[in-house]
Amino acid sequence: MAAARTGSRDAFEGLFERYRDPVWRFFRRRVGEPDRAADLAQETFVALMRGADRYEPRGSFRAYLFGIAYNVLFSDQRNVARRVADPLDGREVSPAADPETALWVRQALAALESDDREILLLREYEQLSYLEIAELRSVSLNTVKSRLFRARMALKAALEARATAGMGHENR
Amino acid sequence: MAYLDGELPPDLAATVQTHIAGCEQCRRLRDDLRNTAREMMSWDVDEPPATVRLPPAAETKPRTRQSLFGVLMLTRRFQFAVSAGFVVLVILVAQVSMRTGSRRSAASSAQRVAYGTGLPQPPAGRAPVGTTYGGAPLEPPPPAARSIHQAPSSSVESVKGPLIARTASLRILSTDFDSVRPALDRVLKEVGGFVGQIDAAGARGEPRSLTATLRVPADKLDTALAGLKRLGTVVEESQTGDDVTEQVVDLDARLSNARNTEKRLIDLLQHRTGKVSDVLEAEREVARVRGEIERLDAQRKNLAGRVTYATVTLQISEERKASLDLGPSSMSGRFENALLDGLLSAFGSIVGTVLFLMRVGPFVLLWVLILAWPARLVLSRLGRRPARS
């Protein structure tokens, strides 16, 4: 990013290659339509590069990048007046090897509190550290830990309930 | 959990690992959480499409800053605040225009003080020719006055000493405006002066003013000024003396010459004979000279009037006092008046606002309807920038 600040095209390419998939997946899991997710991902990189000269390396670059992504997401939701991203949007075609489990995961995530869900997503899918999550969400480290624990326990309970229900069906 | 996420320092992680190895419950929790994390990974998403690509250089150049106003206009709260502020401004403007209009009509309908009925007539025989009063020729002036009223002789020696046309102006602030007019009349009567022009304005409850042009005998000017100054506090005073001696001498000389010319022409017509054309020419010349004489005579008399009677420009303003505004002296009466005024004012403001909206409403509505769709289009495009690749 330091090189990108000077306008180096190669530096931009390197950043893009490294974060293209994570940014895309960030939006894909939060926005129902693939086209819209692609637009938002593209907007994020455009915003990143336009603001490169103003970037100051204060903290984690990933937190900075996903901060831009959140701003783009919220701006899009405000302007288009859509509902909050629904992970249960059935239009998504998941390439998961176990689509049934994927559907259960999405349903369980949808049942979580939005703040807890976001922190869990950032930890599990975006692979951000506790510190990066705290910086991105503007909360304390302890808040990140407690919410993450609460979210995981809730998700675990939901998946266990599903497993129990599945076994009940099999025993009939 | 921090142990599972690799967030613990190495020494603490080792401690936790040792504990887990010896604790069945913690081991089970660890395994459950790992399973949960594994199951979460089953929710994978497809590969990014080709539209997610490295933006071209032109698109990544820093955008010129949108004006603060432009950014703010995109937010609905600011739009609402601007709209609300505009409505409040419209109501305030309507109120101000209503009140200004009512004040102007009150001022214009306020009666000019009926000073005309009490205008004093100039002293009989004292009004110089050329004033609105006209009148009888001047009486022979007192010996002290300059003698320029008699028919001029052919010599300029008849003019003795300088001839001064005196003027004065006074601006006075009066606390008792009602007594100004009678006091002014008294002063003028004492000195033998008269009012050339008078103008008064102002309604009750508002500061009144009076502007007058007075003519007073030149030798009584100081007495007249002293009397006028007692009408109030002198704010401004000035006096001038215009030496018109040379003008009078010149006029006298020209008049004398013109009269002599006229006399000769008349003698010529009476005693000489000649062609008819010559006679007609002589008569035309007599008429021309006669006109010249009349004009010069009028100028001379005007100068005579200015010298004999000094001109005083008087301006009296009422010193504003709140107590001049009439109203019941009792508190209950004042409260009642205030309440009624308040109700009238409130009703008036509602009516005024409704009238204003009825006048402006159709126009505004028309243009809002015309411009609403294009405005929405522009705003939605602004919101979607940067453009899709």
Coordinates of C-alpha atoms in Angstrom, one line a residue:
Chain A
M1 CA 0.0 0.0 0.0
A2 CA 2.9 2.3 0.7
A3 CA 4.0 1.8 -3.0
A4 CA 0.4 2.2 -4.1
R5 CA 0.3 5.7 -2.4
T6 CA 2.8 6.9 -4.9
G7 CA 0.6 5.8 -7.7
S8 CA 2.4 2.6 -8.6
R9 CA 0.3 0.6 -11.0
D10 CA 2.2 -2.6 -10.1
A11 CA 1.5 -2.0 -6.4
F12 CA -2.2 -1.7 -7.2
E13 CA -2.2 -4.9 -9.2
G14 CA -0.6 -6.7 -6.3
L15 CA -3.1 -5.5 -3.9
F16 CA -5.9 -6.3 -6.2
E17 CA -4.7 -9.8 -6.8
R18 CA -4.4 -10.4 -3.1
Y19 CA -7.7 -9.1 -2.0
R20 CA -9.9 -9.6 -5.0
D21 CA -11.4 -12.9 -3.7
P22 CA -11.8 -11.8 0.0
V23 CA -13.6 -8.6 -1.0
W24 CA -15.8 -10.4 -3.4
R25 CA -16.7 -13.1 -0.8
F26 CA -17.3 -10.3 1.7
F27 CA -20.0 -8.8 -0.4
R28 CA -21.3 -12.2 -1.8
R29 CA -22.2 -13.3 1.7
R30 CA -23.9 -10.1 2.5
V31 CA -25.7 -9.2 -0.7
G32 CA -28.2 -11.4 -2.4
E33 CA -27.6 -10.6 -6.0
P34 CA -24.3 -11.6 -7.6
D35 CA -24.3 -8.6 -10.0
R36 CA -24.8 -6.2 -7.1
A37 CA -22.0 -7.9 -5.1
A38 CA -19.7 -7.6 -8.1
D39 CA -20.5 -3.8 -8.5
L40 CA -19.9 -3.2 -4.8
A41 CA -16.6 -5.1 -4.9
Q42 CA -15.5 -3.1 -7.9
E43 CA -16.5 0.1 -6.1
T44 CA -14.5 -0.9 -3.1
F45 CA -11.3 -1.2 -5.2
V46 CA -12.0 2.0 -7.0
A47 CA -12.5 3.8 -3.7
L48 CA -9.4 2.3 -2.3
M49 CA -7.3 3.4 -5.2
R50 CA -8.8 6.9 -5.4
G51 CA -8.0 7.4 -1.7
A52 CA -4.6 5.9 -1.9
D53 CA -2.8 9.2 -1.6
R54 CA -4.7 9.9 1.7
Y55 CA -3.9 6.5 3.2
E56 CA -2.1 6.6 6.5
P57 CA -0.7 3.3 7.8
R58 CA -2.1 3.6 11.3
G59 CA -3.4 0.0 11.7
S60 CA -4.1 -3.1 9.8
F61 CA -4.5 -2.7 6.1
R62 CA -7.2 -5.4 6.0
A63 CA -9.2 -3.6 8.5
Y64 CA -8.8 -0.4 6.4
L65 CA -9.9 -2.3 3.3
F66 CA -12.9 -3.9 4.9
G67 CA -13.8 -0.6 6.4
I68 CA -14.1 0.8 2.9
A69 CA -16.1 -2.3 2.0
Y70 CA -18.5 -1.6 4.9
N71 CA -18.9 2.0 3.8
V72 CA -19.7 1.0 0.3
L73 CA -22.2 -1.6 1.5
F74 CA -24.0 0.9 3.8
S75 CA -24.0 3.6 1.2
D76 CA -25.5 1.2 -1.3
Q77 CA -28.2 0.0 1.2
R78 CA -29.0 3.6 2.1
N79 CA -29.3 4.9 -1.5
V80 CA -31.1 1.9 -2.9
A81 CA -33.3 1.6 0.2
R82 CA -33.0 -2.1 0.2
R83 CA -33.4 -4.4 3.1
V84 CA -30.4 -5.5 5.1
A85 CA -28.5 -8.3 3.3
D86 CA -30.4 -11.5 3.6
P87 CA -28.0 -14.5 3.6
L88 CA -31.0 -16.7 3.0
D89 CA -31.6 -15.2 -0.4
G90 CA -32.4 -18.3 -2.4
R91 CA -31.1 -16.9 -5.6
E92 CA -27.6 -17.5 -4.5
V93 CA -26.2 -20.6 -6.1
S94 CA -23.7 -22.1 -3.7
P95 CA -21.0 -24.3 -5.1
A96 CA -20.7 -25.9 -1.7
A97 CA -20.0 -29.6 -1.6
D98 CA -22.7 -30.0 1.0
P99 CA -25.4 -27.5 0.0
E100 CA -27.7 -28.7 2.7
T101 CA -25.3 -27.9 5.4
A102 CA -24.5 -24.6 3.8
L103 CA -28.2 -23.8 3.9
W104 CA -28.4 -24.7 7.6
V105 CA -25.4 -22.5 8.3
R106 CA -27.0 -19.6 6.5
Q107 CA -30.2 -20.1 8.4
A108 CA -28.4 -20.3 11.7
L109 CA -26.4 -17.2 10.9
A110 CA -29.5 -15.3 9.9
A111 CA -31.0 -16.1 13.4
L112 CA -28.1 -14.4 15.2
E113 CA -28.0 -10.8 16.3
S114 CA -26.7 -8.6 13.5
D115 CA -23.6 -7.3 15.4
D116 CA -22.8 -10.9 16.6
R117 CA -23.2 -12.2 13.1
E118 CA -21.0 -9.6 11.6
I119 CA -18.2 -10.2 14.0
L120 CA -18.4 -14.0 13.5
L121 CA -18.4 -13.5 9.7
L122 CA -15.3 -11.3 9.9
R123 CA -13.5 -13.8 12.0
E124 CA -14.4 -17.0 10.2
Y125 CA -14.6 -15.9 6.6
E126 CA -12.6 -12.7 6.4
Q127 CA -10.1 -14.2 8.9
L128 CA -9.6 -10.9 10.6
S129 CA -7.8 -10.9 14.0
Y130 CA -9.6 -9.8 17.2
L131 CA -7.7 -6.5 17.0
E132 CA -8.6 -5.9 13.4
I133 CA -12.3 -6.6 14.1
A134 CA -12.3 -4.3 17.1
E135 CA -10.7 -1.5 15.0
L136 CA -13.1 -2.1 12.1
R137 CA -16.3 -2.2 14.2
S138 CA -15.1 0.5 16.6
V139 CA -15.6 -1.7 19.7
S140 CA -13.4 -2.9 22.4
L141 CA -11.4 -6.1 22.3
N142 CA -13.5 -7.6 25.1
T143 CA -16.6 -6.8 23.2
V144 CA -15.3 -8.7 20.2
K145 CA -14.4 -11.7 22.4
S146 CA -17.8 -11.8 24.2
R147 CA -19.8 -11.4 21.0
L148 CA -17.7 -14.0 19.2
F149 CA -18.2 -16.4 22.0
R150 CA -22.0 -15.7 22.1
A151 CA -22.3 -16.1 18.3
R152 CA -20.4 -19.3 18.2
M153 CA -22.4 -20.9 21.1
A154 CA -25.6 -19.9 19.4
L155 CA -24.5 -21.3 16.1
K156 CA -23.3 -24.5 17.8
A157 CA -26.7 -24.9 19.5
A158 CA -28.5 -24.3 16.2
L159 CA -26.4 -26.8 14.3
E160 CA -26.8 -29.4 17.2
A161 CA -30.5 -28.9 17.1
R162 CA -30.4 -29.6 13.4
A163 CA -28.3 -32.7 13.9
T164 CA -30.8 -33.9 16.5
A165 CA -33.8 -33.2 14.2
G166 CA -32.0 -35.1 11.5
M167 CA -31.4 -38.1 13.7
G168 CA -35.1 -38.0 14.7
H169 CA -36.1 -38.2 11.1
E170 CA -33.8 -41.1 10.5
N171 CA -35.2 -43.1 13.5
R172 CA -38.8 -42.9 12.3
Chain B
M1 CA -11.8 -19.6 22.2
A2 CA -9.0 -17.2 21.8
Y3 CA -6.8 -20.3 22.0
L4 CA -8.7 -21.8 19.0
D5 CA -8.3 -18.6 17.1
G6 CA -4.6 -18.3 17.8
E7 CA -5.0 -15.1 19.6
L8 CA -3.2 -16.1 22.8
P9 CA 0.4 -15.4 23.6
P10 CA 2.5 -18.5 23.3
D11 CA 3.0 -19.1 27.0
L12 CA -0.7 -18.7 27.7
A13 CA -1.6 -20.9 24.8
A14 CA 0.7 -23.6 26.2
T15 CA -1.0 -23.3 29.5
V16 CA -4.5 -23.7 28.0
Q17 CA -3.3 -26.6 25.9
T18 CA -2.1 -28.4 29.0
H19 CA -5.4 -27.8 30.7
I20 CA -7.4 -29.0 27.8
A21 CA -5.4 -32.2 27.7
G22 CA -6.5 -33.0 31.3
C23 CA -10.1 -31.6 31.1
E24 CA -12.8 -33.7 29.3
Q25 CA -15.3 -30.9 29.4
C26 CA -13.0 -28.3 27.8
R27 CA -11.9 -30.9 25.3
R28 CA -15.4 -31.5 24.3
L29 CA -16.1 -27.7 23.9
R30 CA -13.0 -27.3 21.8
D31 CA -14.1 -30.1 19.5
D32 CA -17.6 -28.7 19.2
L33 CA -16.3 -25.3 18.3
R34 CA -14.0 -26.7 15.7
N35 CA -16.8 -28.7 14.2
T36 CA -18.9 -25.5 14.1
A37 CA -16.1 -23.7 12.4
R38 CA -15.8 -26.6 9.9
E39 CA -19.5 -26.5 9.1
M40 CA -19.3 -22.8 8.6
M41 CA -16.8 -23.4 5.9
S42 CA -19.4 -25.5 4.0
W43 CA -21.0 -22.1 3.1
D44 CA -18.7 -21.3 0.2
V45 CA -19.4 -18.8 -2.6
D46 CA -18.7 -18.9 -6.2
E47 CA -15.7 -17.3 -7.9
P48 CA -15.7 -13.6 -8.5
P49 CA -17.0 -12.7 -12.0
A50 CA -14.8 -11.1 -14.6
T51 CA -16.5 -7.7 -13.9
V52 CA -14.5 -7.6 -10.7
R53 CA -11.2 -6.5 -12.3
L54 CA -8.5 -4.0 -11.7
P55 CA -10.0 -0.6 -12.3
P56 CA -8.4 1.3 -15.1
A57 CA -6.0 4.1 -14.2
A58 CA -8.4 6.9 -15.4
E59 CA -11.0 5.6 -13.0
T60 CA -8.8 5.6 -10.0
K61 CA -7.6 9.2 -10.2
P62 CA -8.6 11.1 -7.1
R63 CA -12.0 12.6 -7.7
T64 CA -12.5 16.3 -7.4
R65 CA -14.1 16.9 -4.2
Q66 CA -17.7 17.1 -4.3
S67 CA -18.8 20.3 -2.7
L68 CA -19.9 20.0 0.8
F69 CA -23.3 21.1 -0.2
G70 CA -23.4 18.4 -2.9
V71 CA -22.5 15.7 -0.4
L72 CA -24.9 16.9 2.2
M73 CA -27.7 17.1 -0.3
L74 CA -27.4 13.4 -0.8
T75 CA -28.5 12.7 2.8
R76 CA -32.2 12.7 3.4
R77 CA -31.8 14.3 6.8
F78 CA -30.2 17.3 5.2
Q79 CA -32.8 17.4 2.5
F80 CA -35.5 17.4 5.1
A81 CA -33.8 20.1 7.1
V82 CA -33.4 22.3 4.0
S83 CA -37.1 21.8 3.1
A84 CA -38.2 22.6 6.6
G85 CA -35.9 25.7 6.7
F86 CA -37.4 26.8 3.4
V87 CA -40.9 26.5 4.7
V88 CA -40.0 28.5 7.8
L89 CA -38.4 31.2 5.6
V90 CA -41.5 31.4 3.5
I91 CA -43.7 32.0 6.5
L92 CA -41.4 34.6 7.9
V93 CA -41.2 36.5 4.7
A94 CA -45.0 36.4 4.5
Q95 CA -45.2 37.9 8.0
V96 CA -42.8 40.6 7.3
S97 CA -44.5 41.6 4.0
M98 CA -47.8 41.7 5.8
R99 CA -46.6 44.0 8.5
T100 CA -44.8 46.3 6.2
G101 CA -47.8 46.6 4.0
S102 CA -50.0 47.5 7.0
R103 CA -47.6 50.1 8.3
R104 CA -47.3 51.8 4.9
S105 CA -51.1 52.0 4.6
A106 CA -51.4 53.4 8.1
A107 CA -48.7 56.0 7.4
S108 CA -50.2 57.0 4.1
S109 CA -53.7 57.2 5.5
A110 CA -52.5 59.1 8.5
Q111 CA -53.9 62.5 8.2
R112 CA -51.4 65.3 7.6
V113 CA -51.8 67.7 10.3
A114 CA -54.4 70.2 9.2
Y115 CA -52.1 73.2 9.4
G116 CA -53.5 74.7 6.3
T117 CA -56.6 76.1 8.0
G118 CA -54.5 78.0 10.5
L119 CA -52.1 79.5 8.1
P120 CA -51.6 83.1 9.0
Q121 CA -52.1 85.7 6.3
P122 CA -49.1 87.9 5.7
P123 CA -49.3 91.3 7.2
A124 CA -51.4 93.5 5.0
G125 CA -49.2 95.5 2.6
R126 CA -46.0 93.7 3.6
A127 CA -45.9 90.7 1.2
P128 CA -43.3 91.1 -1.4
V129 CA -44.3 90.5 -5.0
G130 CA -43.6 87.0 -6.2
T131 CA -44.8 85.1 -3.1
T132 CA -48.0 83.1 -3.0
Y133 CA -49.8 85.9 -1.3
G134 CA -49.1 88.6 -3.8
G135 CA -50.8 91.6 -2.5
A136 CA -50.3 95.3 -2.2
P137 CA -47.1 97.0 -3.0
L138 CA -44.6 97.3 -0.3
E139 CA -45.0 100.1 2.1
P140 CA -42.0 102.4 2.3
P141 CA -39.5 100.6 4.5
P142 CA -38.3 102.0 7.7
P143 CA -35.3 104.2 7.4
A144 CA -33.0 101.5 8.8
A145 CA -33.9 99.1 5.9
R146 CA -32.1 99.3 2.6
S147 CA -33.9 101.4 0.2
I148 CA -34.2 99.6 -3.1
H149 CA -38.0 99.6 -3.6
Q150 CA -38.3 103.0 -5.2
A151 CA -38.0 103.5 -8.9
P152 CA -34.4 103.4 -9.7
S153 CA -32.7 106.6 -11.0
S154 CA -30.3 106.5 -13.8
S155 CA -27.5 106.6 -11.3
V156 CA -26.3 103.8 -9.2
E157 CA -25.6 106.2 -6.3
S158 CA -29.2 105.5 -5.1
V159 CA -28.0 102.3 -3.7
K160 CA -26.5 103.0 -0.3
G161 CA -24.3 100.4 1.4
P162 CA -24.3 96.7 0.8
L163 CA -27.5 94.8 0.2
I164 CA -27.6 91.5 2.0
A165 CA -30.1 88.7 1.4
R166 CA -30.1 86.8 4.6
T167 CA -31.1 83.2 5.0
A168 CA -31.1 81.0 8.0
S169 CA -32.0 77.4 8.7
L170 CA -32.9 75.7 12.0
R171 CA -33.4 72.1 12.9
I172 CA -35.2 71.7 16.2
L173 CA -36.2 68.7 18.3
S174 CA -39.3 69.3 20.2
T175 CA -40.7 67.4 23.2
D176 CA -44.1 69.2 23.0
F177 CA -45.0 69.0 19.3
D178 CA -48.6 70.0 19.9
S179 CA -47.6 73.4 21.0
V180 CA -45.2 74.1 18.1
R181 CA -47.7 75.4 15.7
P182 CA -49.3 78.0 18.0
A183 CA -45.9 79.1 19.2
L184 CA -44.7 79.5 15.7
D185 CA -47.6 81.7 14.9
R186 CA -46.9 83.9 17.9
V187 CA -43.3 84.4 16.9
L188 CA -44.2 85.4 13.4
K189 CA -46.9 87.8 14.6
E190 CA -44.4 89.4 16.9
V191 CA -41.8 90.1 14.2
G192 CA -44.2 90.8 11.4
G193 CA -43.3 87.7 9.4
F194 CA -45.3 85.2 7.5
V195 CA -45.2 81.6 6.4
G196 CA -44.1 81.0 2.8
Q197 CA -44.6 77.3 2.8
I198 CA -45.4 74.7 5.5
D199 CA -45.5 71.0 5.5
A200 CA -46.3 68.6 8.3
A201 CA -46.4 64.8 8.5
G202 CA -46.9 62.0 11.0
A203 CA -49.7 60.3 12.7
R204 CA -50.3 60.0 16.3
G205 CA -48.1 57.4 17.9
E206 CA -45.4 58.0 15.4
P207 CA -42.8 60.8 15.4
R208 CA -44.2 63.9 13.7
S209 CA -42.3 66.5 11.8
L210 CA -42.8 70.0 10.4
T211 CA -41.0 71.8 7.7
A212 CA -41.6 75.4 7.0
T213 CA -40.2 78.3 5.0
L214 CA -40.7 81.5 6.9
R215 CA -40.2 85.1 5.7
V216 CA -39.4 87.6 8.4
P217 CA -38.3 91.2 8.2
A218 CA -34.5 91.2 7.8
D219 CA -34.0 93.6 10.7
K220 CA -36.1 91.3 12.9
L221 CA -34.3 88.1 11.9
D222 CA -32.4 87.7 15.1
T223 CA -35.5 88.3 17.2
A224 CA -37.4 85.7 15.1
L225 CA -34.6 83.2 15.5
A226 CA -34.5 83.6 19.2
G227 CA -38.2 83.0 19.4
L228 CA -38.0 79.9 17.2
K229 CA -35.2 78.4 19.2
R230 CA -37.5 78.4 22.2
L231 CA -39.7 75.8 20.5
G232 CA -37.3 73.0 21.4
T233 CA -33.7 71.9 21.3
V234 CA -31.7 73.2 18.5
V235 CA -30.0 70.4 16.7
E236 CA -28.6 72.4 13.7
E237 CA -28.4 76.1 12.9
S238 CA -26.9 78.0 10.0
Q239 CA -27.1 81.5 8.6
T240 CA -25.9 83.0 5.4
G241 CA -25.8 86.5 4.0
D242 CA -25.7 86.8 0.2
D243 CA -24.4 90.2 -1.0
V244 CA -26.7 91.1 -3.9
T245 CA -25.5 94.7 -4.1
E246 CA -23.7 94.3 -7.4
Q247 CA -26.7 92.5 -8.9
V248 CA -29.0 95.2 -7.8
V249 CA -26.7 97.9 -9.2
D250 CA -26.4 96.1 -12.4
L251 CA -30.2 95.6 -12.7
D252 CA -30.7 99.3 -11.9
A253 CA -28.3 100.3 -14.6
R254 CA -29.9 98.0 -17.2
L255 CA -33.4 99.1 -16.3
S256 CA -32.4 102.7 -16.6
N257 CA -30.9 102.1 -20.0
A258 CA -33.9 100.2 -21.1
R259 CA -36.3 102.8 -20.0
N260 CA -34.3 105.5 -21.7
T261 CA -34.3 103.4 -24.9
E262 CA -38.0 103.0 -24.6
K263 CA -38.5 106.7 -24.2
R264 CA -36.5 107.5 -27.2
L265 CA -38.3 105.0 -29.3
I266 CA -41.7 106.3 -28.2
D267 CA -40.6 109.9 -29.1
L268 CA -39.4 108.6 -32.4
L269 CA -42.8 107.1 -33.2
Q270 CA -44.6 110.2 -32.1
H271 CA -42.6 112.9 -33.8
R272 CA -40.9 111.3 -36.7
T273 CA -42.5 110.2 -40.0
G274 CA -41.2 107.6 -42.3
K275 CA -42.0 104.5 -44.2
V276 CA -44.6 102.2 -42.7
S277 CA -41.9 99.5 -42.4
D278 CA -39.8 101.7 -40.4
V279 CA -42.7 102.5 -38.1
L280 CA -43.5 98.8 -37.7
E281 CA -39.8 98.1 -37.0
A282 CA -39.8 100.8 -34.3
E283 CA -42.9 99.5 -32.7
R284 CA -41.5 96.0 -32.5
E285 CA -38.4 97.3 -30.9
V286 CA -40.5 99.2 -28.3
A287 CA -42.3 96.0 -27.5
R288 CA -39.1 94.2 -27.1
V289 CA -37.6 96.8 -24.8
R290 CA -40.8 96.9 -22.8
G291 CA -40.5 93.2 -22.2
E292 CA -36.9 93.6 -21.2
I293 CA -37.9 96.3 -18.7
E294 CA -40.6 94.1 -17.2
R295 CA -38.2 91.2 -16.8
L296 CA -35.5 93.3 -15.2
D297 CA -38.1 94.9 -13.0
A298 CA -39.3 91.5 -11.7
Q299 CA -35.7 90.5 -10.9
R300 CA -35.2 93.7 -9.1
K301 CA -38.3 93.3 -7.0
N302 CA -37.3 89.7 -6.2
L303 CA -34.0 90.8 -5.0
A304 CA -35.7 93.5 -3.0
G305 CA -37.9 91.0 -1.4
R306 CA -34.9 88.8 -0.4
V307 CA -33.2 91.7 1.1
T308 CA -36.2 93.1 2.9
Y309 CA -37.4 89.8 4.2
A310 CA -35.0 87.1 5.3
T311 CA -35.8 83.5 4.6
V312 CA -35.8 81.0 7.4
T313 CA -36.0 77.3 6.7
L314 CA -37.4 75.6 9.8
Q315 CA -37.5 71.9 10.5
I316 CA -39.0 70.6 13.7
S317 CA -39.1 67.0 14.6
E318 CA -40.9 65.5 17.5
E319 CA -38.8 63.8 20.1
R320 CA -40.2 60.3 20.2
K321 CA -41.5 59.1 23.5
A322 CA -43.1 55.8 24.2
S323 CA -45.6 57.4 26.4
L324 CA -47.0 59.4 23.4
D325 CA -48.6 56.3 22.2
L326 CA -52.1 56.4 23.6
G327 CA -53.5 53.6 25.6
P328 CA -55.4 52.9 28.7
S329 CA -53.4 53.7 31.8
S330 CA -54.8 50.8 33.8
M331 CA -53.0 47.5 33.8
S332 CA -56.2 45.5 33.1
G333 CA -56.8 47.6 30.0
R334 CA -53.3 47.1 28.8
F335 CA -53.5 43.4 29.3
E336 CA -56.8 43.3 27.5
N337 CA -55.3 45.3 24.6
A338 CA -52.2 43.1 24.5
L339 CA -54.3 40.0 24.4
L340 CA -56.5 41.3 21.7
D341 CA -53.5 42.5 19.7
G342 CA -51.9 39.1 20.1
L343 CA -55.0 37.3 18.9
L344 CA -55.4 39.7 16.0
S345 CA -51.7 39.2 15.2
A346 CA -52.0 35.4 15.4
F347 CA -55.1 35.4 13.2
G348 CA -53.5 37.8 10.8
S349 CA -50.4 35.7 10.5
I350 CA -52.5 32.6 9.7
V351 CA -54.5 34.5 7.1
G352 CA -51.3 36.1 5.7
T353 CA -49.6 32.7 5.5
V354 CA -52.6 31.1 3.8
L355 CA -52.8 34.0 1.3
F356 CA -49.1 33.8 0.6
L357 CA -49.3 30.1 0.0
M358 CA -52.3 30.5 -2.2
R359 CA -50.4 33.1 -4.3
V360 CA -47.1 31.1 -4.4
G361 CA -48.4 27.6 -4.0
P362 CA -49.6 26.9 -7.6
F363 CA -46.4 28.2 -9.0
V364 CA -44.2 26.2 -6.7
L365 CA -46.3 23.1 -7.1
L366 CA -46.1 23.4 -10.9
W367 CA -42.3 23.6 -11.0
V368 CA -41.9 20.9 -8.3
L369 CA -44.0 18.5 -10.5
I370 CA -42.0 19.5 -13.6
L371 CA -38.6 19.1 -11.9
A372 CA -39.3 16.2 -9.5
W373 CA -38.6 13.4 -12.0
P374 CA -35.4 14.9 -13.4
A375 CA -34.2 15.7 -9.9
R376 CA -34.7 12.1 -8.8
L377 CA -32.9 10.9 -11.8
V378 CA -29.9 13.1 -11.1
L379 CA -29.8 12.3 -7.4
S380 CA -30.0 8.5 -8.0
R381 CA -27.2 8.8 -10.5
L382 CA -25.1 10.8 -8.1
G383 CA -25.7 8.1 -5.5
R384 CA -24.6 5.4 -7.8
R385 CA -21.2 6.9 -8.7
P386 CA -18.5 5.8 -9.3
A387 CA -20.0 4.3 -12.4
R388 CA -20.0 0.6 -12.9
S389 CA -17.1 -0.7 -14.9

